Coordinates of C-alpha atoms in Angstrom, one line a residue:
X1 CA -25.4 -27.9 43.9
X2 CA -23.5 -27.5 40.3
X3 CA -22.2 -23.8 39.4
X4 CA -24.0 -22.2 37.2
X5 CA -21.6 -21.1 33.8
X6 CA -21.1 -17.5 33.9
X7 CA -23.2 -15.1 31.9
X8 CA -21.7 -14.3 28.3
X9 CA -21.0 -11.6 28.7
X10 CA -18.3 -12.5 30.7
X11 CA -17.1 -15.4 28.9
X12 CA -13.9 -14.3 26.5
X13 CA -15.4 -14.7 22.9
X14 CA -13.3 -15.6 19.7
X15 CA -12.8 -12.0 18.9
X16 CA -12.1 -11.0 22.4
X17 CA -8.5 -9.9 21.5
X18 CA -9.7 -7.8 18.8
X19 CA -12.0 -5.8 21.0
X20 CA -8.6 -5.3 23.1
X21 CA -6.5 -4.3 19.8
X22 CA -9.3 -1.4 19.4
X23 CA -9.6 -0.4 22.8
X24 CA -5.7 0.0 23.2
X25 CA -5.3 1.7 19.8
X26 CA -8.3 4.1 20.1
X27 CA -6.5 5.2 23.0
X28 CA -3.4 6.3 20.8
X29 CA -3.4 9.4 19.3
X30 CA -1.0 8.8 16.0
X31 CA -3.3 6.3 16.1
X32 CA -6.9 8.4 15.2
X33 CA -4.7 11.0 13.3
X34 CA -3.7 8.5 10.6
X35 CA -6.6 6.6 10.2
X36 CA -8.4 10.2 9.7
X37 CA -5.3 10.7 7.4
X38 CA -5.7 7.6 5.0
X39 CA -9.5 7.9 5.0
X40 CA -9.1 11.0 3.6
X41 CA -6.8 9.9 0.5
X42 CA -9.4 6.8 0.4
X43 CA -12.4 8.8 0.4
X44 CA -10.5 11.6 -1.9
X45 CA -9.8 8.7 -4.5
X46 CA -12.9 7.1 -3.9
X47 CA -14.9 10.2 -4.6
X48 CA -12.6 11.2 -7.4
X49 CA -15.2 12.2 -10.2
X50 CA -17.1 14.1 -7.6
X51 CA -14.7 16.4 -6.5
X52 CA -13.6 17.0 -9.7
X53 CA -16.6 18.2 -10.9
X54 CA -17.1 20.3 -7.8
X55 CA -14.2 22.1 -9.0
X56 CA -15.1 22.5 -12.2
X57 CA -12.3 20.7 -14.4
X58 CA -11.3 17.4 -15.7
X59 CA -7.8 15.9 -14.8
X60 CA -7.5 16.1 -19.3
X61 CA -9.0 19.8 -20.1
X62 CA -6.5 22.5 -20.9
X63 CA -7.2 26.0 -19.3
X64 CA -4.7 28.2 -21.9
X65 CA -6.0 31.6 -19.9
X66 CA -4.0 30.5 -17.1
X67 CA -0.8 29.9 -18.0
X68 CA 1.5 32.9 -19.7
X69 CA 2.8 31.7 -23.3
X70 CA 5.7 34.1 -22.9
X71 CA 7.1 33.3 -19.9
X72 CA 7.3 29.7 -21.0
X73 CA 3.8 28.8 -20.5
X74 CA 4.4 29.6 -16.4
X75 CA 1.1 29.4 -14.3
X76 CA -0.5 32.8 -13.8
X77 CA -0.8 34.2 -10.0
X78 CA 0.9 33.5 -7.0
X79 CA 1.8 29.7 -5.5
X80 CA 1.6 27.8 -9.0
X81 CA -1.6 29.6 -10.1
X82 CA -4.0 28.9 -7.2
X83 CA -7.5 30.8 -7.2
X84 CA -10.9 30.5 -7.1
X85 CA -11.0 28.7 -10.0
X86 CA -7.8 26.3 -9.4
X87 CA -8.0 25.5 -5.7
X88 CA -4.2 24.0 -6.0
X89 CA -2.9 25.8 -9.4
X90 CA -2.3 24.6 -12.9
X91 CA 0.0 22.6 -14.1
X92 CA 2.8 24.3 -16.8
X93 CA 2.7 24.3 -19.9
X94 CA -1.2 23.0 -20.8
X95 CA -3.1 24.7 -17.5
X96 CA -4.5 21.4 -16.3
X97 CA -6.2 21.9 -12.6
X98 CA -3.3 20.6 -10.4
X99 CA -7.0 19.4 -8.2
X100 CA -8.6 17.3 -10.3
X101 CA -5.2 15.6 -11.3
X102 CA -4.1 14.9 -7.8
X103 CA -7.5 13.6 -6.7
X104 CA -7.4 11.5 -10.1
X105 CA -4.1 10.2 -9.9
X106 CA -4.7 9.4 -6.0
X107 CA -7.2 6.9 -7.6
X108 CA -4.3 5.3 -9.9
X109 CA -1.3 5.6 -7.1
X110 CA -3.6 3.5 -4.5
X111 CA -5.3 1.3 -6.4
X112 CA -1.6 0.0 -7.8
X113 CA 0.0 0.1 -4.2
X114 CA -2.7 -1.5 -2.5
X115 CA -3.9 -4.3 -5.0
X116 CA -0.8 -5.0 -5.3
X117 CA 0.5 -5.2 -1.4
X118 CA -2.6 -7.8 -1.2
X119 CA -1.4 -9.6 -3.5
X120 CA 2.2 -9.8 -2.0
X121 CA 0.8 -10.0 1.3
X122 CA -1.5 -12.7 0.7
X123 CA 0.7 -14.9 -1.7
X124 CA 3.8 -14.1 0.7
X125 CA 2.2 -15.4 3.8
X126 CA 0.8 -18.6 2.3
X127 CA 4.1 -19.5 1.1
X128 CA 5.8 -18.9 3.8
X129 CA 3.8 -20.4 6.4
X130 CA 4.2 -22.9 4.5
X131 CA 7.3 -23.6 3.9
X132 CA 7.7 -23.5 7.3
X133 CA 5.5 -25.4 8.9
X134 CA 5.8 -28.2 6.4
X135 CA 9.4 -28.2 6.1
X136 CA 11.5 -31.0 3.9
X137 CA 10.0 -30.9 0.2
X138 CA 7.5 -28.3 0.7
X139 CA 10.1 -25.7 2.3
X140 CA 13.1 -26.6 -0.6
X141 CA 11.0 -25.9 -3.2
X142 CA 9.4 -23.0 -1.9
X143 CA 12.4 -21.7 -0.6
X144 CA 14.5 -22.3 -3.8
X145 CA 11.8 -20.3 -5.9
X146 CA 11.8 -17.4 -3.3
X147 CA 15.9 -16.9 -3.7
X148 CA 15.4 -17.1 -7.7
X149 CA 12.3 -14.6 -7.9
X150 CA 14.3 -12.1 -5.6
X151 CA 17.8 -13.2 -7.4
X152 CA 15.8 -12.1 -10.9
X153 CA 16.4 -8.5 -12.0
X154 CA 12.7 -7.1 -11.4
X155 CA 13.5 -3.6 -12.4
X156 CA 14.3 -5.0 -15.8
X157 CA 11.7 -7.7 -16.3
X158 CA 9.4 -5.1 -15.3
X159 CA 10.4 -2.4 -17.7
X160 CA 10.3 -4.9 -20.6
X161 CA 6.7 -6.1 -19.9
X162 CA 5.4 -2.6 -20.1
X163 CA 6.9 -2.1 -23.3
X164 CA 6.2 -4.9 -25.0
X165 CA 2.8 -5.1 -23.8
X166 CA 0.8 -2.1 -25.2
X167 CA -2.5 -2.9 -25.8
X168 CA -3.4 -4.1 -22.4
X169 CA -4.5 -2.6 -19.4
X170 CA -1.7 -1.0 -17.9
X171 CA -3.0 -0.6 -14.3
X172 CA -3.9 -4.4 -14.1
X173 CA -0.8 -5.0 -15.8
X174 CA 1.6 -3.2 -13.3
X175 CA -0.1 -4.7 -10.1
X176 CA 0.7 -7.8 -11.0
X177 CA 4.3 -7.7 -12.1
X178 CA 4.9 -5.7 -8.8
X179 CA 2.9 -8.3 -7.3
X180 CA 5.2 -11.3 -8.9
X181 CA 8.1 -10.4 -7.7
X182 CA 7.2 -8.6 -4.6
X183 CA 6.4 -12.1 -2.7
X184 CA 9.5 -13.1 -1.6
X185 CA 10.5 -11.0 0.9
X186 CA 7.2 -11.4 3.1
X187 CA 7.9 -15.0 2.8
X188 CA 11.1 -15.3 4.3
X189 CA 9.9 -12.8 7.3
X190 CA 6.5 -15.7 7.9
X191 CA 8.8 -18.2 7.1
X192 CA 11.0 -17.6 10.1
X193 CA 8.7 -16.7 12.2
X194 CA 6.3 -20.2 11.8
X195 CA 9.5 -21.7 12.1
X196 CA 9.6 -20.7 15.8
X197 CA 6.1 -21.3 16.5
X198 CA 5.6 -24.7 15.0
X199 CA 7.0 -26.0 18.2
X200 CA 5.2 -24.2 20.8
X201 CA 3.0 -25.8 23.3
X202 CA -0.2 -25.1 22.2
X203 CA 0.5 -25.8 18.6
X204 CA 1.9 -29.3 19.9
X205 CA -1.5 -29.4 21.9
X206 CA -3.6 -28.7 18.9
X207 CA -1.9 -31.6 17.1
X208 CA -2.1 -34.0 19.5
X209 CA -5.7 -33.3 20.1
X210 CA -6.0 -34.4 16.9
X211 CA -6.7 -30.3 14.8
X212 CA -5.6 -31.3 11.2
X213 CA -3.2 -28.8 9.4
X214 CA -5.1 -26.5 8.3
X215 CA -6.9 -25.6 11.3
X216 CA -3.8 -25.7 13.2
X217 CA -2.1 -23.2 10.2
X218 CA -5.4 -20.6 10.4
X219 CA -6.1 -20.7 14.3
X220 CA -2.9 -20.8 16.1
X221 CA 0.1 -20.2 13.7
X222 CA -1.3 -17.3 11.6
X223 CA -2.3 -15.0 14.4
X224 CA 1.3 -15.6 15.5
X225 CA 3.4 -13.9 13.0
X226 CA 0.3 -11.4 12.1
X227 CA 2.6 -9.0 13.8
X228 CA 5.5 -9.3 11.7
X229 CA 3.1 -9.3 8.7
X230 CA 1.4 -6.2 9.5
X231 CA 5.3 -4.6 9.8
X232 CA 6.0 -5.7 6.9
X233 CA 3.0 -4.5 5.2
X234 CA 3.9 -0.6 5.9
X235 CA 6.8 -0.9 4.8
X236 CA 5.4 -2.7 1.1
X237 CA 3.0 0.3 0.6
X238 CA 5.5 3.0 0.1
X239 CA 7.7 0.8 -1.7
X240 CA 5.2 0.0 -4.4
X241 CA 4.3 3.8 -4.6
X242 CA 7.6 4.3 -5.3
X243 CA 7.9 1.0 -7.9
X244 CA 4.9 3.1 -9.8
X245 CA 6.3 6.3 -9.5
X246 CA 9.7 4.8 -10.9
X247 CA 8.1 3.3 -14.0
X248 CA 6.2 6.2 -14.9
X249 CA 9.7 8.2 -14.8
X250 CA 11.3 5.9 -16.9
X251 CA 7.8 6.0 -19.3
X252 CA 6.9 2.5 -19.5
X253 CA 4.6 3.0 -16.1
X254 CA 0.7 4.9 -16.7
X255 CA 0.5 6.8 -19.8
X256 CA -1.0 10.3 -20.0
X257 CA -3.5 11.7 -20.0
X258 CA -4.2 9.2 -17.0
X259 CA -2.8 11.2 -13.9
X260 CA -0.9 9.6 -11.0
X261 CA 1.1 10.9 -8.4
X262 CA 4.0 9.1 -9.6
X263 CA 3.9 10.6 -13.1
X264 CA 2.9 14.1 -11.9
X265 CA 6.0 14.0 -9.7
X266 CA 8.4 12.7 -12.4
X267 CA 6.9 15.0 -14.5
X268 CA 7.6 18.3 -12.0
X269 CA 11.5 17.8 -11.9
X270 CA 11.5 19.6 -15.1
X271 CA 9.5 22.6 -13.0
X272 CA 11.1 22.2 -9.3
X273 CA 12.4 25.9 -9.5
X274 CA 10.1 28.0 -11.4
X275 CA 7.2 26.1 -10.5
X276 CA 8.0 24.3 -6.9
X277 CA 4.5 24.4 -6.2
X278 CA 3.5 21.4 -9.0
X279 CA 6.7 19.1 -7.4
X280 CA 5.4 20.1 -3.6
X281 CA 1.5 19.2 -4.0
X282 CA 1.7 15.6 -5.3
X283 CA 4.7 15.1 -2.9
X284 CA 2.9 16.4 0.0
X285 CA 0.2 13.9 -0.7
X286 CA 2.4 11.1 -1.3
X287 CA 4.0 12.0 2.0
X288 CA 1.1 11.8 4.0
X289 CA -0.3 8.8 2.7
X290 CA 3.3 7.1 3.3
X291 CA 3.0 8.3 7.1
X292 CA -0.1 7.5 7.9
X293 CA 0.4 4.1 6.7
X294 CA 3.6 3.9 8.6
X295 CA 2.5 5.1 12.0
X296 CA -0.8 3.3 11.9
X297 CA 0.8 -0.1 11.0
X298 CA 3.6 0.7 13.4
X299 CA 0.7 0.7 16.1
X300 CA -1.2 -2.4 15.1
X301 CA 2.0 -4.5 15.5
X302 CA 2.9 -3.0 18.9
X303 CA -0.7 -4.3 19.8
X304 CA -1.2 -7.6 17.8
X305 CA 2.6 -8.7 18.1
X306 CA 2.4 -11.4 20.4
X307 CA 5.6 -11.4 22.0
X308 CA 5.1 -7.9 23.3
X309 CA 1.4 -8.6 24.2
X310 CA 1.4 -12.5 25.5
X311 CA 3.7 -14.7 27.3

């Protein structure tokens, strides 16, 4: 008599290892914390224009009556100006609601850092992968272009497209000169890495059996340097929050009246000691989002990376 197959439930499906992934992370407590951490800031910047409005201000209306025009136009009342009527204070100088900025310019700062860590992510990995799994031709030229994009001063290039170009969309515009020159560094990591698995069994057994590249470059070499990419994606995330923050110092990055956390924090060194409270709330927020990214991607790679989880 032939066996019967077992039922399917207890057959390992495709996405088996992905049940796994959220089974061992849901048991992780840095785990739940940050996720409820960034879907916060995502919802907060999400829900932006609601909030707002709940409050009662814009991020661009002025409140004169509470700021003192003879103490230098200091917020009136304790922590920065924080009442009933500015749940986080005013800002010096024009009395803008420190809420309605933060929760506005949380829309700016994550839109930049994340559109903009797709784009390296995505255009890093596909070069890298392959560069190395091709090799010869494919892997000089790509290689040769990654060492001049990172060998290129980006800070300056950077600095000159936003002032030259002025009557463009600044927003689209920074995401993807960060983007550009962002690549490089992601591709050298997948490089390496599909360097070392190009030669492993079961890619040799995919070949022979007769997989053509691509299948053999989505199924069995990309889920083996997802770890490394995931790594290397929390630490992208700060660094373009920072890349923002940077230009908007230097005043070629967002312009006001549009808020970010980058330009409200470049524009609180001027109020760090009589005002600490206007420097503290869009760091603490920038903080947090940094952490939480950190930890949680810190997590996935302990679970995905497959030299800790497979032989």
């Amino acid at each position: 008599m032939t066996t019967t197959a077992p039922p399917a439930a207890d057959v390992p499906s495709g996405n088996g290892p992905w049940r796994l992934a959220r089974a061992e992370l849901r048991r992780r407590p840095s785990v739940r914390i940050s996720l409820l951490v960034v879907a916060l800031f995502l919802l907060m910047a999400a829900g932006a224009p609601l909030l707002s409005s709940l409050a009662g201000w814009t991020p661009e209306e002025f409140d004169k009556s509470a700021v003192d025009p003879y103490l230098g136009g200091q917020p009136l009342g304790p922590l920065g100006g924080i009442s009933a009527d500015h749940w986080l204070g005013v800002e010096p100088i024009t009395g803008r609601d420190l809420f309605a900025r933060v929760v506005h310019g949380a829309q700016v700062s994550l839109l930049i850092a994340l559109t903009a860590t797709a784009i390296v992510v995505v255009a890093g990995t596909a070069a890298g992968i392959a560069a190395g799994y091709f090799g010869g031709r494919t892997d000089t030229v790509l290689s040769r272009l990654m060492d001049l994009t990172m060998s290129f001063p980006s800070l300056i290039f950077m600095i000159a497209m936003m002032s030259v170009a002025k009557d463009v969309n600044r927003i689209v515009l920074m995401t993807a000169v960060i983007g550009l020159f962002g690549w490089p560094g992601i591709a050298r990591v997948v490089r390496g890495q599909t360097l070392s698995l190009k030669h492993r069994e079961y890619v040799d057994a995919a070949r022979v059996s007769g997989s053509g590249p691509w299948r053999i470059l989505t199924r069995d070499i990309l889920p083996g340097v997802l770890g490394p990419v995931i790594a290397y994606t929390t630490l992208i995330i700060p660094g373009m929050i920072a890349t923002e923050a940077a230009l908007s110092y230097l005043g070629v990055g967002v312009r006001p009246p549009t808020p970010s956390w980058g330009q409200m924090i470049a524009e609180s060194v001027a109020f760090y000691d009589t005002d600490p409270m206007y420097f503290v709330i869009p760091s603490t927020c920038l903080f947090l989002t940094v952490l939480a990214f950190t930890l949680l991607g810190d997590a996935l790679r302990d679970v995905l990376d497959p030299r800790s989880g497979r032989a």
